[in-house]
Short mmCIF file of C-alpha atoms in Angstrom, two decimals:
data_model
loop_
_atom_site.label_atom_id
_atom_site.label_comp_id
_atom_site.label_asym_id
_atom_site.label_seq_id
_atom_site.Cartn_x
_atom_site.Cartn_y
_atom_site.Cartn_z
CA MET A 110 12.05 132.97 101.27
CA THR A 111 10.30 133.79 98.01
CA VAL A 112 11.01 132.53 94.52
CA ASN A 113 9.66 134.75 91.75
CA GLY A 114 7.40 136.40 94.34
CA ALA A 115 5.87 133.22 95.77
CA ARG A 116 6.66 131.72 99.17
CA ALA A 117 8.90 128.63 99.15
CA SER A 118 8.13 125.63 101.34
CA GLY A 119 10.37 124.81 104.32
CA ASP A 120 11.87 128.28 104.21
CA THR A 121 12.25 129.11 107.94
CA ALA A 122 15.15 128.52 110.34
CA SER A 123 16.15 129.92 113.77
CA GLY A 124 19.55 131.04 115.07
CA VAL A 125 22.32 129.20 113.27
CA GLY A 126 19.87 126.70 111.80
CA ILE A 127 19.77 125.96 108.08
CA ALA A 128 16.50 125.97 106.12
CA THR A 129 16.08 123.34 103.41
CA TRP A 130 13.58 125.07 101.18
CA SER A 131 12.14 124.36 97.76
CA ARG A 132 9.71 125.64 95.19
CA THR A 133 8.72 123.93 91.95
CA LEU A 134 8.76 126.06 88.82
CA THR A 135 7.73 125.36 85.24
CA LEU A 136 10.43 126.50 82.84
CA ASN A 137 9.73 127.85 79.38
CA THR A 138 11.86 127.25 76.35
CA GLY A 139 14.57 129.90 76.21
CA VAL A 140 15.87 132.14 79.01
CA ASN A 141 14.11 131.90 82.41
CA ALA A 142 14.85 134.55 85.09
CA ILE A 143 14.51 133.28 88.67
CA THR A 144 14.60 135.79 91.53
CA VAL A 145 15.17 134.48 95.07
CA VAL A 146 14.59 136.85 97.99
CA ALA A 147 15.59 135.91 101.58
CA THR A 148 14.15 137.96 104.46
CA ASP A 149 15.47 137.80 108.04
CA GLY A 150 13.38 137.91 111.21
CA SER A 151 14.60 141.24 112.50
CA PRO A 152 12.19 144.17 113.01
CA SER A 153 13.63 145.81 109.90
CA GLN A 154 13.18 142.62 107.84
CA ASN A 155 16.46 142.90 105.93
CA THR A 156 16.49 141.18 102.54
CA THR A 157 19.06 139.60 100.26
CA THR A 158 18.23 139.05 96.59
CA THR A 159 19.81 136.66 94.12
CA THR A 160 18.80 136.39 90.46
CA LEU A 161 19.50 133.28 88.45
CA SER A 162 19.19 132.78 84.70
CA ILE A 163 18.40 129.31 83.35
CA THR A 164 18.23 128.67 79.61
CA LEU A 165 16.05 125.72 78.64
CA SER A 166 16.71 124.15 75.27
CA ILE A 167 14.42 121.24 74.39
CA PRO A 168 15.81 119.02 71.63
CA THR A 169 13.62 119.00 68.54
CA SER A 170 13.88 116.85 65.46
CA ALA A 171 15.25 118.31 62.25
CA THR A 172 13.35 115.74 60.20
CA ALA A 173 9.86 116.12 61.75
CA SER A 174 7.54 118.06 59.44
CA THR A 175 3.90 118.61 58.55
CA TYR A 176 4.66 117.71 54.90
CA HIS A 177 6.79 114.88 53.54
CA VAL A 178 7.63 114.00 49.94
CA PHE A 179 8.95 110.57 48.97
CA PRO A 180 10.24 110.75 45.37
CA GLN A 181 9.91 107.01 44.78
CA PHE A 182 7.25 104.47 45.77
CA ALA A 183 7.25 100.97 44.26
CA ASP A 184 4.74 98.16 44.54
CA GLY A 185 4.03 94.96 42.66
CA ARG A 186 5.54 91.97 40.93
CA ALA A 187 8.08 91.93 38.09
CA ALA A 188 7.94 89.53 35.15
CA ASP A 189 10.36 87.10 36.85
CA GLY A 190 8.12 86.85 39.91
CA SER A 191 10.29 88.99 42.21
CA TYR A 192 8.42 91.81 43.85
CA TYR A 193 8.68 95.08 45.75
CA ARG A 194 6.75 96.06 48.84
CA THR A 195 6.78 99.50 50.51
CA THR A 196 6.00 100.11 54.19
CA LEU A 197 4.95 103.47 55.61
CA MET A 198 6.31 104.35 59.06
CA VAL A 199 4.95 107.43 60.86
CA ALA A 200 5.45 108.56 64.47
CA ASN A 201 3.86 111.53 66.22
CA PRO A 202 6.65 112.91 68.46
CA SER A 203 4.24 114.98 70.55
CA SER A 204 2.57 113.40 73.56
CA THR A 205 -0.23 115.98 73.58
CA THR A 206 -0.96 117.10 70.01
CA THR A 207 -3.10 115.07 67.59
CA ALA A 208 -1.84 114.83 64.00
CA ASN A 209 -4.43 114.26 61.28
CA CYS A 210 -2.65 113.00 58.17
CA THR A 211 -3.39 112.19 54.54
CA PHE A 212 -1.07 109.93 52.56
CA ARG A 213 -1.33 110.23 48.77
CA LEU A 214 0.20 108.18 45.97
CA TYR A 215 0.84 109.59 42.52
CA GLY A 216 1.37 107.36 39.48
CA LEU A 217 0.16 104.11 41.07
CA THR A 218 -2.79 102.70 43.01
CA PRO A 219 -1.92 99.59 45.05
CA ASN A 220 -5.13 97.67 45.70
CA LEU A 221 -6.99 100.34 43.68
CA GLN A 222 -6.47 102.98 46.36
CA SER A 223 -4.31 106.12 46.21
CA THR A 224 -5.39 108.10 49.31
CA TYR A 225 -5.17 107.02 52.94
CA THR A 226 -6.13 109.00 56.05
CA PHE A 227 -4.74 108.63 59.56
CA ASN A 228 -5.48 110.11 62.97
CA PHE A 229 -2.42 110.00 65.24
CA LEU A 230 -3.16 110.86 68.86
CA GLY A 231 -0.31 111.98 71.12
CA SER A 232 2.64 109.59 70.65
CA GLY A 233 0.63 107.71 68.01
CA TRP A 234 2.32 105.81 65.20
CA THR A 235 1.84 103.33 62.37
CA VAL A 236 3.87 100.70 60.55
CA LEU A 237 1.74 100.00 57.47
CA PRO A 238 2.91 97.63 54.70
CA PHE A 239 1.43 98.25 51.25
CA THR A 240 1.25 95.08 49.23
CA SER A 241 -0.50 93.85 46.10
CA ASN A 242 -0.04 91.14 43.51
CA GLY A 243 -0.37 93.54 40.62
CA ILE A 244 2.18 94.28 37.92
CA LEU A 245 5.14 96.31 39.22
CA LYS A 246 4.31 100.01 39.29
CA SER A 247 6.12 103.03 40.67
CA GLY A 248 5.43 106.66 41.37
CA TYR A 249 5.89 109.02 44.31
CA ALA A 250 4.08 109.77 47.56
CA THR A 251 3.29 112.66 49.93
CA LEU A 252 2.17 112.85 53.55
CA GLN A 253 0.28 115.96 54.70
CA CYS A 254 -0.38 116.33 58.44
CA SER A 255 -1.93 118.91 60.75
CA ALA A 256 1.06 118.66 63.13
CA THR A 257 4.70 117.69 62.71
CA VAL A 258 5.44 113.97 62.44
CA GLU A 259 8.41 111.77 61.67
CA ALA A 260 7.90 109.69 58.52
CA GLN A 261 9.91 107.20 56.47
CA LEU A 262 9.31 104.48 53.92
CA LEU A 263 10.84 101.02 53.86
CA TYR A 264 11.57 99.62 50.38
CA SER A 265 11.70 95.81 50.48
CA PHE A 266 12.65 93.54 47.56
CA TYR A 267 11.73 89.85 47.53
CA SER A 268 12.56 86.87 45.37
CA ALA A 269 9.74 85.06 43.59
CA ALA A 270 9.83 82.52 46.44
CA GLY A 271 9.24 85.26 49.03
CA ALA A 272 12.78 85.59 50.46
CA LYS A 273 13.75 89.17 51.29
CA MET A 274 16.76 90.11 49.16
CA SER A 275 17.26 93.76 50.13
CA GLU A 276 15.67 96.55 52.16
CA ALA A 277 16.28 100.27 52.53
CA THR A 278 14.89 103.09 54.68
CA VAL A 279 13.79 106.18 52.78
CA PHE A 280 13.61 109.62 54.36
CA SER A 281 11.40 112.32 52.93
CA SER A 282 13.04 114.77 50.55
CA PRO A 283 12.15 118.45 51.14
CA PRO A 284 11.76 120.31 47.82
CA ALA A 285 14.42 122.81 46.73
CA GLY A 286 15.48 124.60 43.58
CA THR A 287 18.87 122.85 43.55
CA VAL A 288 19.51 119.45 45.14
CA GLN A 289 22.31 116.92 44.94
CA VAL A 290 23.24 113.38 45.87
CA LEU A 291 26.68 111.82 46.13
CA GLY A 292 27.14 109.08 43.57
CA ASP A 293 29.69 106.29 44.02
CA ASN A 294 29.77 103.64 41.30
CA ARG A 295 32.99 102.01 42.50
CA GLY A 296 32.97 98.42 43.69
CA GLY A 297 30.42 97.34 41.09
CA SER A 298 27.76 99.78 42.34
CA GLN A 299 25.40 101.99 40.33
CA ILE A 300 23.64 105.14 41.47
CA ALA A 301 20.03 105.75 40.47
CA ILE A 302 17.98 108.85 41.21
CA ALA A 303 14.28 109.54 41.64
CA ILE A 304 12.97 113.09 41.08
CA ALA A 305 9.43 114.15 42.01
CA ASN A 306 7.69 117.19 40.56
CA ASP A 307 5.26 117.77 43.42
CA SER A 308 3.54 120.74 41.81
CA ASP A 309 0.58 121.46 39.56
CA ALA A 310 2.74 122.68 36.65
CA SER A 311 5.16 120.96 34.29
CA ARG A 312 8.82 121.54 35.21
CA THR A 313 12.09 121.11 33.35
CA TYR A 314 15.05 119.76 35.32
CA THR A 315 18.75 119.86 34.49
CA ILE A 316 20.66 116.78 35.65
CA ALA A 317 24.45 117.16 35.78
CA ALA A 318 27.16 114.75 36.98
CA TYR A 319 30.43 116.16 38.34
CA ASP A 320 33.56 114.13 38.98
CA SER A 321 35.73 113.96 42.10
CA ALA A 322 37.60 117.09 40.99
CA GLY A 323 34.37 119.08 40.70
CA SER A 324 34.37 119.14 36.87
CA LEU A 325 31.37 118.28 34.73
CA VAL A 326 32.03 114.88 33.19
CA PRO A 327 31.99 114.78 29.35
CA GLY A 328 28.42 114.23 28.23
CA GLY A 329 27.38 114.50 31.85
CA SER A 330 24.42 116.90 31.55
CA THR A 331 20.86 116.53 30.29
CA THR A 332 17.40 118.04 30.76
CA ARG A 333 14.13 116.28 31.45
CA ALA A 334 10.61 117.70 31.50
CA LEU A 335 8.28 116.26 34.13
CA PRO A 336 4.53 116.81 33.97
CA ALA A 337 2.75 117.98 37.10
CA ARG A 338 2.49 115.43 39.97
CA THR A 339 4.81 112.90 38.33
CA ASN A 340 8.27 111.50 38.97
CA LEU A 341 11.29 110.21 37.09
CA ALA A 342 13.32 107.23 38.32
CA ALA A 343 16.38 106.04 36.37
CA PHE A 344 19.99 105.00 36.68
CA VAL A 345 22.18 108.07 36.22
CA ARG A 346 24.19 106.15 33.59
CA ASP A 347 20.99 105.95 31.51
CA LEU A 348 20.51 109.72 31.70
CA VAL A 349 24.08 110.99 31.10
CA SER A 350 27.46 109.54 30.13
CA LEU A 351 29.52 108.39 33.12
CA PRO A 352 33.13 107.20 33.23
CA THR A 353 34.05 103.82 34.67
CA ASP A 354 34.09 103.80 38.51
CA TYR A 355 32.46 107.22 38.59
CA PHE A 356 32.13 108.98 41.93
CA GLY A 357 31.10 112.56 42.53
CA GLN A 358 28.10 114.87 42.76
CA VAL A 359 24.86 114.50 40.83
CA ILE A 360 23.13 117.90 40.87
CA VAL A 361 19.54 118.55 39.81
CA THR A 362 18.28 122.08 39.26
CA SER A 363 14.95 123.61 38.26
CA GLY A 364 14.95 127.13 36.95
CA SER A 365 11.31 127.84 37.75
CA GLY A 366 10.31 125.35 40.42
CA THR A 367 11.57 122.82 42.93
CA ALA A 368 12.63 119.19 42.95
CA SER A 369 12.40 116.47 45.58
CA MET A 370 15.09 113.87 44.97
CA ILE A 371 16.61 110.76 46.45
CA GLY A 372 19.50 108.55 45.33
CA ILE A 373 19.35 104.75 45.32
CA ARG A 374 22.68 102.89 45.21
CA PHE A 375 22.53 99.36 43.78
CA THR A 376 25.24 96.72 44.09
CA GLY A 377 23.74 93.71 42.39
CA ILE A 378 20.41 93.22 44.17
CA ALA A 379 21.59 94.97 47.35
CA PHE A 380 20.52 98.60 47.54
CA THR A 381 20.44 101.54 49.90
CA THR A 382 19.17 105.09 49.64
CA ILE A 383 21.39 108.17 49.46
CA PRO A 384 19.71 111.33 50.80
CA ALA A 385 19.54 114.53 48.81
CA VAL A 386 21.32 117.66 50.01
CA ASN A 387 19.64 121.05 49.62
CA ARG A 388 22.03 123.30 47.69
CA SER A 389 19.63 126.29 47.56
CA ALA A 390 19.65 126.87 51.32
CA LEU A 391 21.07 125.24 54.43
CA GLY A 392 19.08 122.07 55.10
CA ALA A 393 17.45 121.29 58.44
CA THR A 394 19.70 118.26 58.97
CA ALA A 395 22.94 120.21 58.44
CA SER A 396 24.86 120.57 61.71
CA THR A 397 28.32 121.27 63.09
CA TYR A 398 28.09 118.10 65.22
CA HIS A 399 26.88 114.62 64.29
CA VAL A 400 26.67 111.48 66.43
CA PHE A 401 26.53 108.01 64.85
CA PRO A 402 25.57 105.49 67.57
CA GLN A 403 27.18 102.53 65.77
CA PHE A 404 30.41 102.19 63.79
CA ALA A 405 31.57 98.70 62.77
CA ASP A 406 34.80 97.56 61.14
CA GLY A 407 36.55 94.26 60.57
CA ARG A 408 36.15 90.58 59.89
CA ALA A 409 34.00 88.08 61.82
CA GLY A 410 35.02 84.53 62.66
CA ASP A 411 33.34 83.12 59.53
CA GLY A 412 35.24 85.50 57.25
CA THR A 413 32.37 87.88 56.56
CA TYR A 414 33.24 91.50 57.18
CA TYR A 415 31.88 95.01 57.67
CA ARG A 416 33.09 98.26 56.17
CA THR A 417 31.91 101.76 57.04
CA THR A 418 32.07 104.65 54.57
CA VAL A 419 31.91 108.30 55.70
CA MET A 420 30.02 110.78 53.50
CA ILE A 421 30.25 114.52 54.23
CA VAL A 422 28.92 117.49 52.24
CA ASN A 423 29.69 121.09 53.19
CA SER A 424 26.32 122.55 52.25
CA SER A 425 27.04 125.85 54.00
CA SER A 426 28.41 129.05 52.49
CA THR A 427 31.61 128.98 54.57
CA SER A 428 34.70 126.79 54.63
CA GLY A 429 36.05 124.86 57.58
CA THR A 430 37.65 121.68 58.86
CA CYS A 431 36.17 118.53 60.39
CA THR A 432 37.36 115.87 62.85
CA LEU A 433 35.87 112.37 63.08
CA ARG A 434 36.43 110.57 66.39
CA LEU A 435 35.83 106.90 67.04
CA TYR A 436 34.97 105.66 70.53
CA GLY A 437 35.33 102.04 71.56
CA LEU A 438 37.45 100.99 68.59
CA THR A 439 40.41 101.96 66.47
CA VAL A 440 40.85 101.44 62.74
CA ASN A 441 44.37 100.91 61.41
CA GLY A 442 45.64 102.07 64.79
CA GLY A 443 43.79 105.38 64.73
CA SER A 444 40.69 106.78 66.40
CA THR A 445 40.89 110.43 65.28
CA PHE A 446 40.68 111.41 61.62
CA ASN A 447 41.17 115.02 60.58
CA TYR A 448 39.78 116.46 57.36
CA ALA A 449 41.50 119.41 55.74
CA THR A 450 39.54 122.53 54.88
CA PHE A 451 36.26 121.93 53.07
CA PRO A 452 35.47 124.86 50.79
CA ALA A 453 31.77 125.75 50.57
CA GLY A 454 29.95 123.15 48.45
CA SER A 455 32.73 120.55 48.65
CA TRP A 456 32.33 116.94 49.79
CA THR A 457 34.09 113.68 50.56
CA ILE A 458 33.37 109.96 50.34
CA THR A 459 35.89 108.32 52.68
CA THR A 460 36.35 104.56 52.27
CA SER A 461 39.81 104.37 53.86
CA ILE A 462 38.59 104.10 57.48
CA SER A 463 38.39 100.33 57.16
CA SER A 464 40.54 97.30 57.88
CA MET A 465 40.52 93.51 58.12
CA GLN A 466 41.09 93.45 61.88
CA ASP A 467 38.93 91.23 64.08
CA LEU A 468 35.44 92.71 64.07
CA ARG A 469 35.18 95.76 66.33
CA SER A 470 32.40 98.24 66.96
CA GLY A 471 31.77 101.46 68.84
CA TYR A 472 30.32 104.82 67.93
CA ALA A 473 31.52 107.93 66.09
CA ALA A 474 31.18 111.71 66.42
CA LEU A 475 31.91 114.30 63.74
CA GLN A 476 32.81 117.85 64.79
CA CYS A 477 33.05 120.53 62.08
CA GLY A 478 33.71 124.24 62.01
CA MET A 479 30.65 124.79 59.78
CA PRO A 480 27.30 123.06 59.26
CA VAL A 481 27.59 119.93 57.12
CA GLU A 482 25.37 117.06 56.00
CA ALA A 483 26.85 113.71 57.05
CA GLN A 484 25.97 110.04 56.81
CA LEU A 485 27.63 106.68 57.15
CA LEU A 486 27.25 103.68 54.84
CA TYR A 487 27.33 100.27 56.57
CA SER A 488 28.36 97.55 54.10
CA PHE A 489 28.35 93.81 54.84
CA TYR A 490 30.32 91.34 52.67
CA THR A 491 30.70 87.60 52.34
CA ALA A 492 34.13 86.08 53.00
CA SER A 493 34.74 86.12 49.24
CA GLY A 494 34.00 89.86 48.96
CA THR A 495 30.42 89.88 47.66
CA LYS A 496 28.29 92.63 49.14
CA ILE A 497 25.29 91.13 50.94
CA SER A 498 23.68 94.25 52.33
CA GLU A 499 24.21 97.99 52.73
CA ALA A 500 22.45 100.67 54.76
CA THR A 501 22.68 104.45 55.03
CA VAL A 502 22.99 105.79 58.57
CA PHE A 503 21.90 109.29 59.50
CA SER A 504 23.28 111.03 62.55
CA SER A 505 21.22 110.81 65.72
CA PRO A 506 20.88 114.07 67.70
CA PRO A 507 20.86 113.45 71.48
CA GLY A 508 17.60 113.60 73.41
CA GLY A 509 16.38 112.78 76.89
CA SER A 510 13.57 110.64 75.43
CA VAL A 511 14.00 109.03 72.01
CA GLN A 512 12.33 106.16 70.21
CA VAL A 513 12.50 103.86 67.20
CA LEU A 514 9.70 101.82 65.66
CA ALA A 515 10.25 98.06 65.82
CA ASP A 516 8.74 95.57 63.40
CA ASN A 517 9.81 91.98 64.00
CA ARG A 518 7.22 90.53 61.67
CA ASP A 519 8.27 88.84 58.44
CA ALA A 520 11.13 86.99 60.25
CA SER A 521 12.86 90.29 61.05
CA SER A 522 14.58 91.30 64.28
CA LEU A 523 15.35 94.80 65.54
CA ALA A 524 18.69 95.72 67.10
CA ILE A 525 19.35 99.07 68.75
CA ALA A 526 22.53 101.04 69.32
CA ILE A 527 22.66 103.64 72.10
CA ALA A 528 25.55 106.11 72.37
CA ASN A 529 26.35 107.94 75.60
CA ASP A 530 28.24 110.86 74.11
CA SER A 531 29.09 112.39 77.48
CA ASP A 532 31.81 112.04 80.12
CA GLN A 533 29.51 110.54 82.80
CA VAL A 534 28.07 107.10 83.34
CA THR A 535 24.38 107.31 82.45
CA SER A 536 21.57 104.82 83.04
CA TYR A 537 19.04 104.33 80.25
CA THR A 538 15.60 102.75 80.53
CA ILE A 539 14.59 100.81 77.43
CA THR A 540 10.87 100.05 77.14
CA ALA A 541 9.17 98.11 74.36
CA TYR A 542 5.46 98.67 73.65
CA ASN A 543 3.11 96.52 71.64
CA SER A 544 0.79 97.66 68.85
CA SER A 545 -1.85 98.67 71.45
CA GLY A 546 0.58 100.91 73.34
CA ILE A 547 0.93 98.52 76.28
CA PRO A 548 4.47 97.92 77.64
CA VAL A 549 5.68 94.38 76.98
CA GLY A 550 8.99 94.74 78.81
CA SER A 551 11.52 97.16 80.21
CA VAL A 552 15.17 97.09 81.24
CA THR A 553 17.65 99.63 82.62
CA GLN A 554 21.19 99.65 81.28
CA PRO A 555 24.09 101.78 82.56
CA ILE A 556 26.46 102.94 79.81
CA ALA A 557 29.87 104.37 80.58
CA GLY A 558 30.82 107.81 79.30
CA ARG A 559 31.97 107.95 75.65
CA SER A 560 30.77 104.42 74.94
CA ASN A 561 27.81 102.66 73.36
CA LEU A 562 25.57 99.64 73.69
CA ALA A 563 24.50 97.62 70.62
CA ARG A 564 22.17 94.63 71.12
CA PHE A 565 19.23 92.87 69.59
CA LEU A 566 16.12 94.09 71.40
CA SER A 567 15.13 90.47 72.05
CA ASN A 568 18.37 89.98 74.01
CA LEU A 569 17.44 92.88 76.30
CA ILE A 570 13.71 92.33 76.70
CA SER A 571 11.52 89.24 76.36
CA LEU A 572 9.36 89.97 73.30
CA PRO A 573 6.23 88.22 72.03
CA PRO A 574 6.39 86.61 68.57
CA ASN A 575 6.02 89.04 65.67
CA HIS A 576 6.35 92.03 67.99
CA TYR A 577 5.90 95.46 66.49
CA GLY A 578 5.58 98.84 68.20
CA PRO A 579 7.60 101.72 69.65
CA VAL A 580 10.83 101.21 71.59
CA LEU A 581 11.42 104.13 73.94
CA VAL A 582 14.81 104.99 75.46
CA THR A 583 14.80 107.49 78.32
CA SER A 584 17.33 108.95 80.73
CA SER A 585 16.53 111.13 83.71
CA GLY A 586 20.02 112.56 84.00
CA GLY A 587 21.44 112.71 80.49
CA SER A 588 20.68 112.19 76.83
CA ALA A 589 20.89 109.36 74.33
CA SER A 590 21.63 109.08 70.63
CA ILE A 591 20.09 105.91 69.24
CA ILE A 592 19.51 104.11 65.98
CA GLY A 593 17.63 100.94 65.11
CA ILE A 594 18.99 98.28 62.76
CA ARG A 595 16.42 95.85 61.33
CA PHE A 596 17.84 92.49 60.30
CA THR A 597 16.15 89.89 58.10
CA GLY A 598 18.77 87.18 57.75
CA GLY A 599 21.83 88.86 56.26
CA VAL A 600 19.75 91.78 54.95
CA PHE A 601 19.57 94.90 57.12
CA THR A 602 18.46 98.50 57.11
CA THR A 603 18.59 101.31 59.65
CA ILE A 604 15.55 102.70 61.48
CA PRO A 605 16.04 106.34 62.53
CA GLU A 606 15.28 107.74 65.96
CA ALA A 607 12.44 110.12 66.76
CA ILE A 608 12.99 112.63 69.54
CA ARG A 609 10.10 112.52 72.01
#
């Protein structure tokens, strides 16, 4: 017996015997042709040939890149003593390739330094807080690497006494000629935007706010010139006129260059980031299928409650429909929610998939007939209806080996949600590593098909105090979609997965 021309082991049998043969092959990404030839023992050596075709598709991250732009970076203390701190989180998804990186700040110099260099070996990472006691300053940041890496910022806001009041995870914002964010000022919220001109020439940007019907709001357009290597950060209401309880699209265009943009939604002191959508071309994160490993709805025993908002943008050039399915819970008696046809460029902010039932959780999957950008907003309220915290949740593509970065310092605690978006029971191995890359604990958890697991990491694995490091989730026979949720008291933010 030969496989692709090479002899297999254990390939001989006599009479009516059966040979149990094998040969190990290394598959390449894409189509692999495998030719098996069996030869009998007769003088004529008759042969039988079978050809197999195996297509290998290795999941890759849509957000990993060699260049990241963060349109807003804040550091320092305000006049009332409250202060902002920004943390850089970088993970090298490759186990073999070294990534040499340079992180640059524009418009501010915390601790009198604006350039930082890193050398990330295979699977290397960092969780680096920037902190100073200087006067509050802001600007933007870039990360340039020799190989693709995952990178995010954490914005953290503290009271003068040092209590964390809010925190948000910030994804990088790829530059494009036309970008948009969804703005939702209902419920006492206000949308702000940050625009970075990451070029060596001055650029003029048009900022336009459109209502829920797709019409430009009266007085809803303005232009702003940004010098080279600078940014603009402002509430949209301070740039253009907005009606009460505005919700719709905020679109930024540059006739001769590109913009990197992010939205920041404030509700009192609670804030979260709203990612920009590329309207010039289909973005890397647009997909026909999105998995959200955690979906929560309802009221806890103390009266506090969670609401989840669904945000979808059809950034493609074609129209189509979408279906959102909930697994492990129902909301108002339903688990399947159908969206009518989305014309190209249309969007929705769905707040109606919420109730005051006893608190329930599960996971969600969104299937569309065209590529869309999609996120969830997790919102947490006191019993009297005051929003305590809010976090934006990106979809989590499935992978056989995925990780999140944990940082339990500063009285924080990481929770993880794992979704098994398949029809089979799958066992997952969860391993936590310390800052030196040494495993501190591991556990294996079976998860039934079409269900999820959501736990604090410390309830799964015994962790040392102030643990920080990678948390790796692997499965030998399936794939996982995961997300991290970092809690500091009632304040939380999401930590995205990195596909390994």
